[in-house]
Amino acid sequence: MYSPLSVSLVYYHQYFVSISQNAQGGSVSPTSGWYNASSSVTISATAFKGWQFEGWLGSGASSYTGNASTQVVTITSINEEACSTPV
């Protein structure tokens, strides 16, 4: 015997955010991945010994470009690259 079934779906608009390091001179967080649109994410970069963090190079409407190692960005379709140079 069949009975009625009710299904409820929740849809979230998401963007893929690319977060990378330009060289082997440090680490970044969080990792690249899918994030809910208009949410806020804190990006951070840490230089390894013998390297110096120079800044973020961002592209996209709400991306960040500047020399703060930690920054809060609003999620749209953005790319963030941490730039480090050897000391």
CSV table of C-alpha atoms in Angstrom, one decimal:
chain,number,residue,atom,x,y,z
A,1,MET,CA,0.0,0.0,0.0
A,2,TYR,CA,1.2,3.5,-0.9
A,3,SER,CA,0.9,6.5,1.4
A,4,PRO,CA,1.4,10.2,0.6
A,5,LEU,CA,5.0,11.5,1.1
A,6,SER,CA,6.0,15.0,1.7
A,7,VAL,CA,9.6,16.2,0.9
A,8,SER,CA,11.0,19.5,1.8
A,9,LEU,CA,14.1,20.9,0.1
A,10,VAL,CA,16.4,23.8,1.2
A,11,TYR,CA,18.3,25.6,-1.5
A,12,TYR,CA,21.5,27.6,-0.8
A,13,HIS,CA,23.1,29.7,-3.5
A,14,GLN,CA,26.8,29.0,-3.4
A,15,TYR,CA,30.0,30.1,-5.0
A,16,PHE,CA,33.3,28.3,-5.5
A,17,VAL,CA,36.0,30.4,-3.9
A,18,SER,CA,39.6,29.8,-4.9
A,19,ILE,CA,42.1,30.4,-2.1
A,20,SER,CA,45.8,29.7,-3.0
A,21,GLN,CA,49.4,30.5,-2.2
A,22,ASN,CA,51.6,31.8,-5.0
A,23,ALA,CA,54.7,29.9,-3.9
A,24,GLN,CA,55.8,27.2,-1.5
A,25,GLY,CA,56.5,30.0,1.1
A,26,GLY,CA,53.5,29.6,3.3
A,27,SER,CA,50.1,28.3,4.1
A,28,VAL,CA,46.5,29.6,3.7
A,29,SER,CA,43.2,29.0,5.3
A,30,PRO,CA,40.5,28.1,4.7
A,31,THR,CA,40.8,25.8,1.7
A,32,SER,CA,39.3,26.5,-1.7
A,33,GLY,CA,35.7,25.2,-1.8
A,34,TRP,CA,32.0,26.0,-2.0
A,35,TYR,CA,30.7,28.7,0.3
A,36,ASN,CA,27.2,30.1,0.8
A,37,ALA,CA,26.6,33.3,-1.1
A,38,SER,CA,26.8,36.5,1.0
A,39,SER,CA,28.3,34.7,4.0
A,40,SER,CA,31.5,36.0,5.5
A,41,VAL,CA,34.7,34.0,5.6
A,42,THR,CA,38.0,34.9,7.3
A,43,ILE,CA,41.0,34.3,5.1
A,44,SER,CA,44.5,34.1,6.6
A,45,ALA,CA,48.0,33.5,5.3
A,46,THR,CA,51.1,32.5,7.3
A,47,ALA,CA,54.6,32.7,5.9
A,48,PHE,CA,57.0,29.8,6.5
A,49,LYS,CA,60.5,30.5,8.0
A,50,GLY,CA,62.7,32.2,5.4
A,51,TRP,CA,59.7,33.7,3.7
A,52,GLN,CA,57.8,37.0,4.0
A,53,PHE,CA,54.1,37.4,3.4
A,54,GLU,CA,53.6,40.3,1.0
A,55,GLY,CA,49.8,40.5,0.7
A,56,TRP,CA,46.6,39.1,-0.9
A,57,LEU,CA,45.8,39.6,-4.6
A,58,GLY,CA,42.1,39.2,-5.1
A,59,SER,CA,39.8,39.2,-8.1
A,60,GLY,CA,36.0,39.4,-8.1
A,61,ALA,CA,33.4,41.9,-6.8
A,62,SER,CA,34.0,41.5,-3.1
A,63,SER,CA,37.6,40.2,-3.1
A,64,TYR,CA,40.4,41.7,-1.0
A,65,THR,CA,43.7,43.0,-2.3
A,66,GLY,CA,46.1,44.3,0.4
A,67,ASN,CA,48.8,43.5,2.9
A,68,ALA,CA,46.8,42.3,5.9
A,69,SER,CA,47.5,38.6,6.5
A,70,THR,CA,44.0,38.1,7.9
A,71,GLN,CA,40.9,39.6,6.3
A,72,VAL,CA,37.1,39.0,6.3
A,73,VAL,CA,35.6,38.7,2.8
A,74,THR,CA,32.0,38.4,1.7
A,75,ILE,CA,31.4,35.5,-0.5
A,76,THR,CA,30.7,36.1,-4.2
A,77,SER,CA,32.6,34.6,-7.1
A,78,ILE,CA,36.1,35.5,-5.9
A,79,ASN,CA,39.7,34.3,-6.1
A,80,GLU,CA,42.2,35.1,-3.4
A,81,GLU,CA,46.0,34.5,-3.8
A,82,ALA,CA,48.4,34.9,-0.9
A,83,CYS,CA,51.7,36.3,-2.2
A,84,SER,CA,55.0,35.5,-0.3
A,85,THR,CA,58.6,36.1,-1.2
A,86,PRO,CA,61.9,34.6,0.1
A,87,VAL,CA,63.7,36.7,2.7
